[in-house]
CSV table of C-alpha atoms in Angstrom, one decimal:
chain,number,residue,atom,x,y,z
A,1,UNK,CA,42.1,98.4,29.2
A,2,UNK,CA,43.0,94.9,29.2
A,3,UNK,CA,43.0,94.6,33.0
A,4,UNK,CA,39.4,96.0,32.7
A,5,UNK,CA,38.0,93.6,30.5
A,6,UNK,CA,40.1,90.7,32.2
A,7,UNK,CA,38.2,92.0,35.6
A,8,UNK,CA,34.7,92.7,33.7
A,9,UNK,CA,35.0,88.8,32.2
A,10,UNK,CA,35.7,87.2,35.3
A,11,UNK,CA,33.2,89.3,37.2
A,12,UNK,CA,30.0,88.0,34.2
A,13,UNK,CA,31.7,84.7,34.5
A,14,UNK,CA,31.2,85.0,38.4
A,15,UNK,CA,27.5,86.2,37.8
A,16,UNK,CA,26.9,83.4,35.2
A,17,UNK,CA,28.1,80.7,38.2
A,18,UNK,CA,26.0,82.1,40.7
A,19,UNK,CA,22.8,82.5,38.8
A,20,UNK,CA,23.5,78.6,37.6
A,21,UNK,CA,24.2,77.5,40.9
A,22,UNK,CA,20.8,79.7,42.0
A,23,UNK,CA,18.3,78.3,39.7
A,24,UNK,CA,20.2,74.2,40.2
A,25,UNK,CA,18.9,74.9,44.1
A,26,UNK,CA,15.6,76.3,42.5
A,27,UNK,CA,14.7,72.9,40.7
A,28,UNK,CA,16.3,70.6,42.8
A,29,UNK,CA,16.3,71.3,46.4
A,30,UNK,CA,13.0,70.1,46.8
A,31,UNK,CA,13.8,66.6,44.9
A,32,UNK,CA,17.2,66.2,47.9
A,33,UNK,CA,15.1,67.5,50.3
A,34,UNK,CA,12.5,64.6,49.6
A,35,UNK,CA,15.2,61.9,49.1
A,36,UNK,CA,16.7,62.7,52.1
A,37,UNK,CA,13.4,63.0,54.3
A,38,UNK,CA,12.6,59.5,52.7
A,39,UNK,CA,16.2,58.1,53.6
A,40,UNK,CA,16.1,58.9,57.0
A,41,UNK,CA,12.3,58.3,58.0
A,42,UNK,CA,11.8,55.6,55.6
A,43,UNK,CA,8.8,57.2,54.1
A,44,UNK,CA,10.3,56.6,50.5
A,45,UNK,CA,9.5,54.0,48.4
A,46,UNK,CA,11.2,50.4,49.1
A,47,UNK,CA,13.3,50.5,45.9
A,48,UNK,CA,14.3,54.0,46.6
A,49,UNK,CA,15.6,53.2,50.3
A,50,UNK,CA,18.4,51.1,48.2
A,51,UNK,CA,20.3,54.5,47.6
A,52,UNK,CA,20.2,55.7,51.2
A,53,UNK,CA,23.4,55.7,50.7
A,54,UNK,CA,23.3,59.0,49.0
A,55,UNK,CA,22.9,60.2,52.5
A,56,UNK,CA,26.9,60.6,52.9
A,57,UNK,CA,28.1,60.4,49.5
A,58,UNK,CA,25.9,63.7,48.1
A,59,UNK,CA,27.4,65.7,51.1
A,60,UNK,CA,30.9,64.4,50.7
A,61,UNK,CA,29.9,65.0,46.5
A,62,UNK,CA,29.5,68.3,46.9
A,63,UNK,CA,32.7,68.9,48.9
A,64,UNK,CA,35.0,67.5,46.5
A,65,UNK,CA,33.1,69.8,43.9
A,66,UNK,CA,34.0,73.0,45.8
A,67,UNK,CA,37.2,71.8,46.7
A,68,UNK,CA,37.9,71.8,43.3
A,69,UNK,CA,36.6,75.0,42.2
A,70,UNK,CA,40.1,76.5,41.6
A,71,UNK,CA,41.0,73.9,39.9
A,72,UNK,CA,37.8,73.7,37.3
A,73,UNK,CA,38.3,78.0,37.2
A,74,UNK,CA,41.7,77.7,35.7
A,75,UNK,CA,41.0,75.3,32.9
A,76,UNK,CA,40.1,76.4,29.6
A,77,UNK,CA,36.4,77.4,28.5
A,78,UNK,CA,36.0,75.0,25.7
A,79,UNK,CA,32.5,74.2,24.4
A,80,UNK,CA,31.1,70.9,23.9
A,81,UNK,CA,27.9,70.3,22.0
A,82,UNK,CA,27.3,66.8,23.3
A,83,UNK,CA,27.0,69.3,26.5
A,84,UNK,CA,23.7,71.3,24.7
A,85,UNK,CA,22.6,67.7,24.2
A,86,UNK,CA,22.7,66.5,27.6
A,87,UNK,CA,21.3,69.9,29.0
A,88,UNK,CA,18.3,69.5,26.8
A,89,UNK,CA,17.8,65.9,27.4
A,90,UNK,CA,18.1,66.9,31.2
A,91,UNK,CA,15.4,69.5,30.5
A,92,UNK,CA,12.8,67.1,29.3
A,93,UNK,CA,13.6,64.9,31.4
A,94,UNK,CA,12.6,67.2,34.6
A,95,UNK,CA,9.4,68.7,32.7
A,96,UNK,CA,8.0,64.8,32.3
A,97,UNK,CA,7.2,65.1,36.0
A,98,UNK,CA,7.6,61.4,36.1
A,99,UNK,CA,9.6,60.5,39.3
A,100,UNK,CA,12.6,58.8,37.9
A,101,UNK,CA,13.0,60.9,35.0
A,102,UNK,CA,12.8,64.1,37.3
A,103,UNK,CA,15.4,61.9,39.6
A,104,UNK,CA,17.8,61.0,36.5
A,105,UNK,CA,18.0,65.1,35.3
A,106,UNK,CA,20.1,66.2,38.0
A,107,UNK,CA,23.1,64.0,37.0
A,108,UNK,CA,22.2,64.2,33.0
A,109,UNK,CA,22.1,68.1,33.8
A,110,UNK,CA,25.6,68.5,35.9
A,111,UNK,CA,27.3,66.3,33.4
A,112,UNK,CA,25.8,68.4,30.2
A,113,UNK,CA,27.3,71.7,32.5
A,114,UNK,CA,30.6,70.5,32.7
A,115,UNK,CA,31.1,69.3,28.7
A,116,UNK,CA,29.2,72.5,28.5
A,117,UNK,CA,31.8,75.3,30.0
A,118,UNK,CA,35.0,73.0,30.0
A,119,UNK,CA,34.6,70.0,27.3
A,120,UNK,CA,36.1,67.1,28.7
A,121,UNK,CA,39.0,68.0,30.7
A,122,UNK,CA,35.8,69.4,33.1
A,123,UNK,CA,34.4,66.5,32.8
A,124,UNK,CA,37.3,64.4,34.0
A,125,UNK,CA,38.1,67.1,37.0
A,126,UNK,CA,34.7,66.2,38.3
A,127,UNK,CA,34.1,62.9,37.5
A,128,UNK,CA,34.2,61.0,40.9
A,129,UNK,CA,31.7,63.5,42.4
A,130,UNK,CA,29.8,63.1,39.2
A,131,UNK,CA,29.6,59.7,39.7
A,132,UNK,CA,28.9,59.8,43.2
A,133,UNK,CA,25.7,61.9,42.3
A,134,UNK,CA,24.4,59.3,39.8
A,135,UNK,CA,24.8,56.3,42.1
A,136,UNK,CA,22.9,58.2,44.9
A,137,UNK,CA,20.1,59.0,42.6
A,138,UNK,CA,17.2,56.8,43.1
A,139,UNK,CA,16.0,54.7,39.8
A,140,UNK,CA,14.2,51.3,39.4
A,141,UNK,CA,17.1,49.2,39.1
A,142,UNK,CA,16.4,47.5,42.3
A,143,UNK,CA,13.3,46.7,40.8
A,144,UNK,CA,14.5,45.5,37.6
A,145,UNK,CA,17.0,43.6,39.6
A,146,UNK,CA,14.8,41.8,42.2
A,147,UNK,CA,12.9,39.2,40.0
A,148,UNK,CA,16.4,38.0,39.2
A,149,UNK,CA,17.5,37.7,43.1
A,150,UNK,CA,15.6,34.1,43.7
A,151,UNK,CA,18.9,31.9,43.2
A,152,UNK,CA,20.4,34.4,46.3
A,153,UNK,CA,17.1,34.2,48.4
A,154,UNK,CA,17.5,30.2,48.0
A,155,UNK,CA,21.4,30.2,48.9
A,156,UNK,CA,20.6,33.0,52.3
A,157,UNK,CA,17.6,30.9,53.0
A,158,UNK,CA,19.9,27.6,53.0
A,159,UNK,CA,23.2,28.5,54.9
A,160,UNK,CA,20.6,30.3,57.4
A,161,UNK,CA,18.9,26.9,57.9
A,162,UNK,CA,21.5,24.9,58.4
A,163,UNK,CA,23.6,27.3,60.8
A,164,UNK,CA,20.5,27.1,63.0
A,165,UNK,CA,20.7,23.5,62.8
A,166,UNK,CA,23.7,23.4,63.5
A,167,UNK,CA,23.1,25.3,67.1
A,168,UNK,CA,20.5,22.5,68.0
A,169,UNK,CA,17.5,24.5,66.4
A,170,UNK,CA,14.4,22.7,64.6
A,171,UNK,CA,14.9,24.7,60.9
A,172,UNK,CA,13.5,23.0,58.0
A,173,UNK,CA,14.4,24.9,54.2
A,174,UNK,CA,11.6,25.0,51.9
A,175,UNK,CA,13.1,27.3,48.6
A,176,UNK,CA,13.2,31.0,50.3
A,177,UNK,CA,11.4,30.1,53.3
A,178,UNK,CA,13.0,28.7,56.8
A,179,UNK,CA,10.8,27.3,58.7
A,180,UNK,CA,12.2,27.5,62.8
A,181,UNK,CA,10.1,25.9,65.4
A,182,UNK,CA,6.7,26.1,63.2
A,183,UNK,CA,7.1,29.7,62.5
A,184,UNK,CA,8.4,31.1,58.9
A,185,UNK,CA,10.5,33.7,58.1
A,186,UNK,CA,10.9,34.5,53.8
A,187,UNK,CA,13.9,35.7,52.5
A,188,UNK,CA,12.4,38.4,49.9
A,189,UNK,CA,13.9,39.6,47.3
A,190,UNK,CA,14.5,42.9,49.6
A,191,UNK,CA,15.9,40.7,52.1
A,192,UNK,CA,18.9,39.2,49.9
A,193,UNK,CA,21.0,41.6,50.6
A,194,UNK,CA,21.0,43.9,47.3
A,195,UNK,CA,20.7,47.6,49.6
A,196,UNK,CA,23.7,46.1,51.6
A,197,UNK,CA,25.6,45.6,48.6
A,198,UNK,CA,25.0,48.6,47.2
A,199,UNK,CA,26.1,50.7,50.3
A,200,UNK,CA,29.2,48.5,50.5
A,201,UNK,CA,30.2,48.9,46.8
A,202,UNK,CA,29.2,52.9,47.3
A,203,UNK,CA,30.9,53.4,50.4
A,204,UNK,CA,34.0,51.0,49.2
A,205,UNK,CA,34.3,54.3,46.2
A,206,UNK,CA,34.4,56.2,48.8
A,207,UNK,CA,37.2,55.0,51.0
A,208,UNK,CA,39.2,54.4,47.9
A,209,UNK,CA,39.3,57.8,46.5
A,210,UNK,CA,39.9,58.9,49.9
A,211,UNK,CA,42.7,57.3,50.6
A,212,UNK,CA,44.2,57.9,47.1
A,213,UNK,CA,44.2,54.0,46.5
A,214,UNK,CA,41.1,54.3,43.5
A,215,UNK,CA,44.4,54.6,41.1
A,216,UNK,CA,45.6,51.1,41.9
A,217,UNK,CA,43.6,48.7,39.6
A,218,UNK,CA,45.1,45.8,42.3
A,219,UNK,CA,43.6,47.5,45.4
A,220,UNK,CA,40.4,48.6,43.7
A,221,UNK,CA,39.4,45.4,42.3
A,222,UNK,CA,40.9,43.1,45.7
A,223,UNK,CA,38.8,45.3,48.0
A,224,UNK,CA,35.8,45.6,46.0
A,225,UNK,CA,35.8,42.1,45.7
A,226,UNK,CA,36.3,41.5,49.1
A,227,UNK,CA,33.9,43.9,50.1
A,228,UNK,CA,31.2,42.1,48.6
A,229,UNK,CA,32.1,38.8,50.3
A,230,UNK,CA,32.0,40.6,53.3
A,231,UNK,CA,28.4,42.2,52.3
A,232,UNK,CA,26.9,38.6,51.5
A,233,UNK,CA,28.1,36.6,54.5
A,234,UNK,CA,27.2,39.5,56.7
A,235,UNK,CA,23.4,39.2,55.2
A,236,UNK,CA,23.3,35.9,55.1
A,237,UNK,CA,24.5,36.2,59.4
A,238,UNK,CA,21.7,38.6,59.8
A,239,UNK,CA,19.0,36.2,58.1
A,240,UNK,CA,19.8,33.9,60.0
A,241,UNK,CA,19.7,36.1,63.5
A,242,UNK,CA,16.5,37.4,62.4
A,243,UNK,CA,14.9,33.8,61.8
A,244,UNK,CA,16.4,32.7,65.2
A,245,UNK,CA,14.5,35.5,66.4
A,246,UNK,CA,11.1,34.9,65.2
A,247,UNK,CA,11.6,30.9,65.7
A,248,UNK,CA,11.6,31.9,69.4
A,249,UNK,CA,9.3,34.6,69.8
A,250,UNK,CA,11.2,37.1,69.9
A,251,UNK,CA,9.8,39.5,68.2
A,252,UNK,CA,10.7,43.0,69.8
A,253,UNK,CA,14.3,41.8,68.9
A,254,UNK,CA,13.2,40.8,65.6
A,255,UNK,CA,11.6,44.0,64.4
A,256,UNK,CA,14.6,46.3,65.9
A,257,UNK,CA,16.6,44.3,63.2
A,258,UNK,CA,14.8,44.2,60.6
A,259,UNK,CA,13.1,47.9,60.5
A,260,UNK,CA,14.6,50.0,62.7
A,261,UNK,CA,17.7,51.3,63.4
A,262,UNK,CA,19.4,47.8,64.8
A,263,UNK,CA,19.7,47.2,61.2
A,264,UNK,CA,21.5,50.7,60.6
A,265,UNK,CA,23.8,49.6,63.2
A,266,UNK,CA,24.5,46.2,61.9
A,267,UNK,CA,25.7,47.8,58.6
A,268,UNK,CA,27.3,50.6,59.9
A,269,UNK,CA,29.7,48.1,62.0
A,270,UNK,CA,30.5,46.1,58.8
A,271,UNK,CA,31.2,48.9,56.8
A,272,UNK,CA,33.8,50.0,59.5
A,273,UNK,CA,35.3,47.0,59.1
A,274,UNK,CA,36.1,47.6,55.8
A,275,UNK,CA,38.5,50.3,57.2
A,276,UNK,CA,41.0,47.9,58.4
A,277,UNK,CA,40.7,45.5,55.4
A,278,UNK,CA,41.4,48.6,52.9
A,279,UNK,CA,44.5,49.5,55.0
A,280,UNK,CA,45.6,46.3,54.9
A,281,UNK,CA,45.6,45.8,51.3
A,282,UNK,CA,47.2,49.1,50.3
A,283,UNK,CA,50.0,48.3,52.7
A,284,UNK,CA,50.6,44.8,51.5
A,285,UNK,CA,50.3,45.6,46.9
A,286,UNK,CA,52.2,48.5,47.8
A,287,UNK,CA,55.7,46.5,50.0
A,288,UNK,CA,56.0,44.7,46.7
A,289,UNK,CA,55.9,48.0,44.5
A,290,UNK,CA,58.5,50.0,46.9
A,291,UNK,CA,60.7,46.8,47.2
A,292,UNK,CA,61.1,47.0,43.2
A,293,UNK,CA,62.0,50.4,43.1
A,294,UNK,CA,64.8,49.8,45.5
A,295,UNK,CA,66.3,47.3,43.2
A,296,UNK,CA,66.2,49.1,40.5
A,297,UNK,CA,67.9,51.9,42.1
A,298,UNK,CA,70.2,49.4,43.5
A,299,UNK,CA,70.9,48.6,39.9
A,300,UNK,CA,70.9,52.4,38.3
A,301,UNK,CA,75.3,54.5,38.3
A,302,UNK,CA,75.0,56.7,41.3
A,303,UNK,CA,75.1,59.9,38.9
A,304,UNK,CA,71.8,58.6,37.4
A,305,UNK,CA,70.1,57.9,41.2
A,306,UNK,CA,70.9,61.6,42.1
């Protein structure tokens, strides 16, 4: 008998998973279908194209979720009510039919599921894929964030200038606008840089957790920091590319950076470089760690080393 009801409880608890997993693909596959037509034909909105990102990092999301589905099956089923909460605030959210709300359910939703069936310790399991979710989720924080860019629009539109002057080219800076050989090119506030960053800290997460370095606080916060170096000096190169090539007519050369996919290259070639960098670092904080441990061994009776 209690082999029956053992099978008969995981078989509802099966049924329940599907039929959530079933109705989640109901509401929201035509919300991913949409970012994801938008990310890769550009027919989304400007400040949604900043989390094109979510283009790998949903995908890769939802593979550490299943990977993991052995793992969230043997915790306990503990109930959290701040899980109700979040379900119901998810709820509203999607029935508003206002774009960012309906965008900000899905992660309010998947969080309120997991303190939901397994309190917390769910909520930890899946946490990184959690997180990748809500940082691929379009919202208007580029928007917010793009009155405040003028101070990096005046420092791109400066270093650009003067590199070109420094090659022998007629640039004269005037705030966010260089001006090369008559012609102008404006640094706007969608041009300093801010979707770069974002795909560098995103795909930084990414690389960390994947190479099992996003436990070092040392690593994390060296190559995050680097990486966004990186990110602005490679914007502030490709600025100053793209003014060189409208100075001189160029404009074939010009558009393939700036709107089609020469730009997707250029980033995609930074980002690998980050590769290298990340390999680097773990290799270097972690000599010093190992090198420790040695001495302390060195230190310890043998009885206690065995």
């Amino acid at each position: 008998m209690a082999l029956q009801q053992q099978i008969r409880t995981r078989n509802t608890e099966q049924l329940l998973s599907i039929g959530i997993l079933g109705l989640l693909v109901l509401l929201y596959a035509p919300v991913i279908i949409y970012w994801f037509n938008g990310w890769l034909y550009k027919t989304i909105s400007t400040e949604h194209e900043y989390f094109s990102h979510g283009i790998i990092g949903l995908p890769f999301a939802a593979y550490l979720i299943w990977e993991n589905r052995k793992k969230w099956q043997r915790l306990p089923n503990k109930t959290n009510p701040l899980g109700a909460a979040l379900l119901v605030i998810g709820a509203i959210f999607y029935l508003t039919n206002v774009t960012e709300w309906v965008n900000l359910s899905l992660p309010t939703i998947l969080v309120g599921l997991c303190l939901w069936f397994k309190s917390f310790p769910g909520l930890k399991l899946l946490g990184f894929p959690l997180l990748l979710i809500f940082l691929a989720t379009p919202t208007a924080v580029p928007y917010l964030i793009a009155p405040y860019t003028f101070p990096l629009q005046s420092f791109i539109a400066g270093t650009a200038g003067f590199i070109l002057n420094q090659f022998g080219m007629n640039a004269v800076v005037d705030g966010i606008n260089v001006y090369v050989n008559g012609r102008i090119v404006e640094v706007a506030p969608y041009c300093a840089g801010l979707k770069m960053l974002f795909t560098t800290i995103y795909v930084c997460l990414m690389l960390l957790y994947w190479t099992d370095n996003l436990s070092s606080r040392r690593v994390t916060l060296w190559f995050l920091s680097t990486a966004v170096v990186i990110s602005v000096i490679a914007n502030i190169i490709r600025n100053t590319i793209l003014s060189f090539f409208h100075g001189t007519g160029q404009e074939a050369a010009f558009e393939w950076l700036h709107d089609s996919w020469g730009g997707d290259l250029y980033s995609a070639l930074m980002l690998l470089s980050l590769i290298p960098i990340l390999n680097w670092m773990s290799d270097y904080f972690s000599a010093p760690l190992e090198t420790e441990l040695e001495s302390e061994n060195q230190l310890l009776p043998p009885e206690i080393i065995d």
